[in-house]
Amino acid sequence: MHRNETITFAGTRVDILVTGDETGQQFSLLRITNPPGVWTPLHRHLHEEETIYVLSGQVQVETGGEIRALSKGDVVILPRGQAHRLGNVGPEAAEALVFCTPSGFEQFVREAGQTGTASAPAQAPDAEALARLGSLSTRFGIELLPPT
């Protein structure tokens, strides 16, 4: 049985719930907790699809020139290669499950993030965290894109 890991990654608390090692590299499952006002950089995944299911809070997804507001119970599928960014537009932390197929993204989170605790609040990434993210992204098939 897998023991959950908590990582602070790009301003977000990530709990790794299921790893590729447990699924024959078929998928991984993460729970993200995003503080108000924190956004991912614009990026695309070259190796995996992401399915995001919102557990609580308000998440905004920008992709393909469209902005979609998500709240509890909403789902969005982000195909591999599709540029996107996610942010918390609400006044409270937003929580979502992120299902990645195939697995691998959890390894990027481990290496680019820092080990945290479930009680530690996530906060906006500092310059060091963003530099670490950028230096590892290509190796894991994540393409960071300039803001539009």
Tab-separated table of C-alpha atoms in Angstrom:
chain	number	residue	atom	x	y	z
A	1	MET	CA	0.000	0.000	0.000
A	2	HIS	CA	1.244	3.475	-0.949
A	3	ARG	CA	1.923	6.017	1.754
A	4	ASN	CA	0.802	9.501	0.683
A	5	GLU	CA	3.519	12.068	0.084
A	6	THR	CA	3.002	15.806	0.452
A	7	ILE	CA	5.032	18.140	-1.763
A	8	THR	CA	5.024	21.927	-2.072
A	9	PHE	CA	5.133	22.478	-5.813
A	10	ALA	CA	4.869	25.790	-7.691
A	11	GLY	CA	2.879	27.401	-4.894
A	12	THR	CA	0.529	24.458	-4.496
A	13	ARG	CA	0.366	21.683	-1.913
A	14	VAL	CA	0.326	18.343	-3.749
A	15	ASP	CA	-0.563	15.045	-2.078
A	16	ILE	CA	0.600	12.126	-4.218
A	17	LEU	CA	-2.172	9.574	-3.702
A	18	VAL	CA	-1.356	6.946	-6.349
A	19	THR	CA	1.941	6.584	-8.224
A	20	GLY	CA	2.873	5.056	-11.548
A	21	ASP	CA	4.816	2.384	-9.679
A	22	GLU	CA	1.477	1.171	-8.295
A	23	THR	CA	-0.323	1.186	-11.650
A	24	GLY	CA	2.240	-0.212	-14.060
A	25	GLN	CA	2.903	3.401	-15.170
A	26	GLN	CA	-0.691	3.651	-16.452
A	27	PHE	CA	-1.734	6.633	-14.300
A	28	SER	CA	-1.077	8.685	-11.201
A	29	LEU	CA	-3.521	10.488	-8.924
A	30	LEU	CA	-2.729	13.710	-7.089
A	31	ARG	CA	-4.733	15.957	-4.763
A	32	ILE	CA	-3.818	19.619	-5.134
A	33	THR	CA	-4.602	22.420	-2.712
A	34	ASN	CA	-4.154	25.818	-4.284
A	35	PRO	CA	-4.251	29.056	-2.239
A	36	PRO	CA	-6.256	32.051	-3.477
A	37	GLY	CA	-4.634	33.953	-6.324
A	38	VAL	CA	-2.024	31.294	-7.189
A	39	TRP	CA	-1.740	30.255	-10.843
A	40	THR	CA	0.330	27.699	-12.690
A	41	PRO	CA	2.511	29.117	-15.437
A	42	LEU	CA	1.155	28.632	-18.956
A	43	HIS	CA	2.402	25.197	-20.000
A	44	ARG	CA	1.667	22.010	-21.893
A	45	HIS	CA	2.279	18.356	-21.087
A	46	LEU	CA	3.883	16.426	-23.931
A	47	HIS	CA	3.487	12.976	-22.327
A	48	GLU	CA	0.216	12.888	-20.384
A	49	GLU	CA	-3.404	13.946	-20.276
A	50	GLU	CA	-4.748	15.579	-17.138
A	51	THR	CA	-8.265	15.137	-15.837
A	52	ILE	CA	-9.095	17.604	-13.080
A	53	TYR	CA	-12.019	17.100	-10.693
A	54	VAL	CA	-12.734	20.017	-8.343
A	55	LEU	CA	-13.388	19.003	-4.736
A	56	SER	CA	-13.844	22.514	-3.317
A	57	GLY	CA	-13.263	26.157	-4.107
A	58	GLN	CA	-13.164	27.972	-7.419
A	59	VAL	CA	-10.716	27.013	-10.151
A	60	GLN	CA	-10.287	28.816	-13.423
A	61	VAL	CA	-8.827	27.026	-16.457
A	62	GLU	CA	-7.449	28.960	-19.393
A	63	THR	CA	-6.904	26.893	-22.531
A	64	GLY	CA	-7.335	27.317	-26.269
A	65	GLY	CA	-8.231	30.978	-25.892
A	66	GLU	CA	-11.128	30.125	-23.587
A	67	ILE	CA	-11.595	30.649	-19.858
A	68	ARG	CA	-13.657	28.147	-17.932
A	69	ALA	CA	-14.758	28.578	-14.307
A	70	LEU	CA	-14.977	25.357	-12.301
A	71	SER	CA	-16.439	24.702	-8.873
A	72	LYS	CA	-17.157	21.664	-6.702
A	73	GLY	CA	-18.030	18.629	-8.824
A	74	ASP	CA	-16.837	20.069	-12.135
A	75	VAL	CA	-14.416	18.172	-14.366
A	76	VAL	CA	-12.115	19.275	-17.162
A	77	ILE	CA	-9.971	17.086	-19.419
A	78	LEU	CA	-6.739	18.620	-20.709
A	79	PRO	CA	-5.345	16.569	-23.621
A	80	ARG	CA	-1.601	16.184	-23.984
A	81	GLY	CA	-0.082	19.005	-25.978
A	82	GLN	CA	-2.836	21.494	-25.117
A	83	ALA	CA	-1.466	24.706	-23.586
A	84	HIS	CA	-3.205	25.639	-20.338
A	85	ARG	CA	-2.928	27.266	-16.967
A	86	LEU	CA	-4.946	26.842	-13.796
A	87	GLY	CA	-5.633	29.290	-11.008
A	88	ASN	CA	-7.636	29.763	-7.874
A	89	VAL	CA	-9.956	32.736	-8.361
A	90	GLY	CA	-11.878	32.311	-5.113
A	91	PRO	CA	-11.348	33.733	-1.636
A	92	GLU	CA	-10.481	30.331	-0.110
A	93	ALA	CA	-8.124	27.483	-0.955
A	94	ALA	CA	-9.269	25.335	-3.865
A	95	GLU	CA	-8.838	21.567	-3.810
A	96	ALA	CA	-8.925	19.195	-6.786
A	97	LEU	CA	-7.974	15.696	-7.833
A	98	VAL	CA	-5.613	15.475	-10.807
A	99	PHE	CA	-5.628	12.177	-12.705
A	100	CYS	CA	-2.615	11.924	-15.064
A	101	THR	CA	-2.464	9.305	-17.820
A	102	PRO	CA	0.036	7.845	-18.213
A	103	SER	CA	1.938	8.415	-14.997
A	104	GLY	CA	5.147	10.385	-14.726
A	105	PHE	CA	3.968	13.826	-13.706
A	106	GLU	CA	4.250	12.825	-10.038
A	107	GLN	CA	8.003	12.330	-10.556
A	108	PHE	CA	8.279	15.890	-11.868
A	109	VAL	CA	6.379	17.132	-8.806
A	110	ARG	CA	8.768	15.248	-6.505
A	111	GLU	CA	11.904	16.580	-8.146
A	112	ALA	CA	10.780	20.154	-8.780
A	113	GLY	CA	8.997	20.562	-5.440
A	114	GLN	CA	9.958	20.373	-1.806
A	115	THR	CA	8.792	17.838	0.747
A	116	GLY	CA	6.084	19.404	2.870
A	117	THR	CA	3.467	18.487	5.411
A	118	ALA	CA	-0.274	18.263	5.073
A	119	SER	CA	-0.666	21.100	7.586
A	120	ALA	CA	1.784	23.480	5.880
A	121	PRO	CA	-0.024	26.157	3.872
A	122	ALA	CA	0.908	26.426	0.221
A	123	GLN	CA	2.001	29.839	-0.981
A	124	ALA	CA	3.005	31.532	-4.210
A	125	PRO	CA	6.290	30.140	-5.568
A	126	ASP	CA	9.446	32.155	-4.994
A	127	ALA	CA	12.173	32.725	-7.599
A	128	GLU	CA	14.088	29.603	-6.486
A	129	ALA	CA	11.014	27.380	-6.871
A	130	LEU	CA	10.286	28.787	-10.330
A	131	ALA	CA	13.906	28.293	-11.406
A	132	ARG	CA	13.820	24.644	-10.251
A	133	LEU	CA	10.560	24.141	-12.143
A	134	GLY	CA	12.048	25.570	-15.326
A	135	SER	CA	15.291	23.611	-15.097
A	136	LEU	CA	13.499	20.245	-14.795
A	137	SER	CA	10.504	20.778	-17.077
A	138	THR	CA	12.071	19.665	-20.375
A	139	ARG	CA	13.304	16.387	-18.877
A	140	PHE	CA	9.731	15.512	-17.876
A	141	GLY	CA	8.033	16.614	-21.108
A	142	ILE	CA	6.586	19.815	-19.676
A	143	GLU	CA	6.865	22.827	-21.933
A	144	LEU	CA	6.680	26.163	-20.100
A	145	LEU	CA	5.260	28.846	-22.391
A	146	PRO	CA	5.452	32.631	-22.322
A	147	PRO	CA	2.376	34.402	-20.947
A	148	THR	CA	-0.138	35.478	-23.576
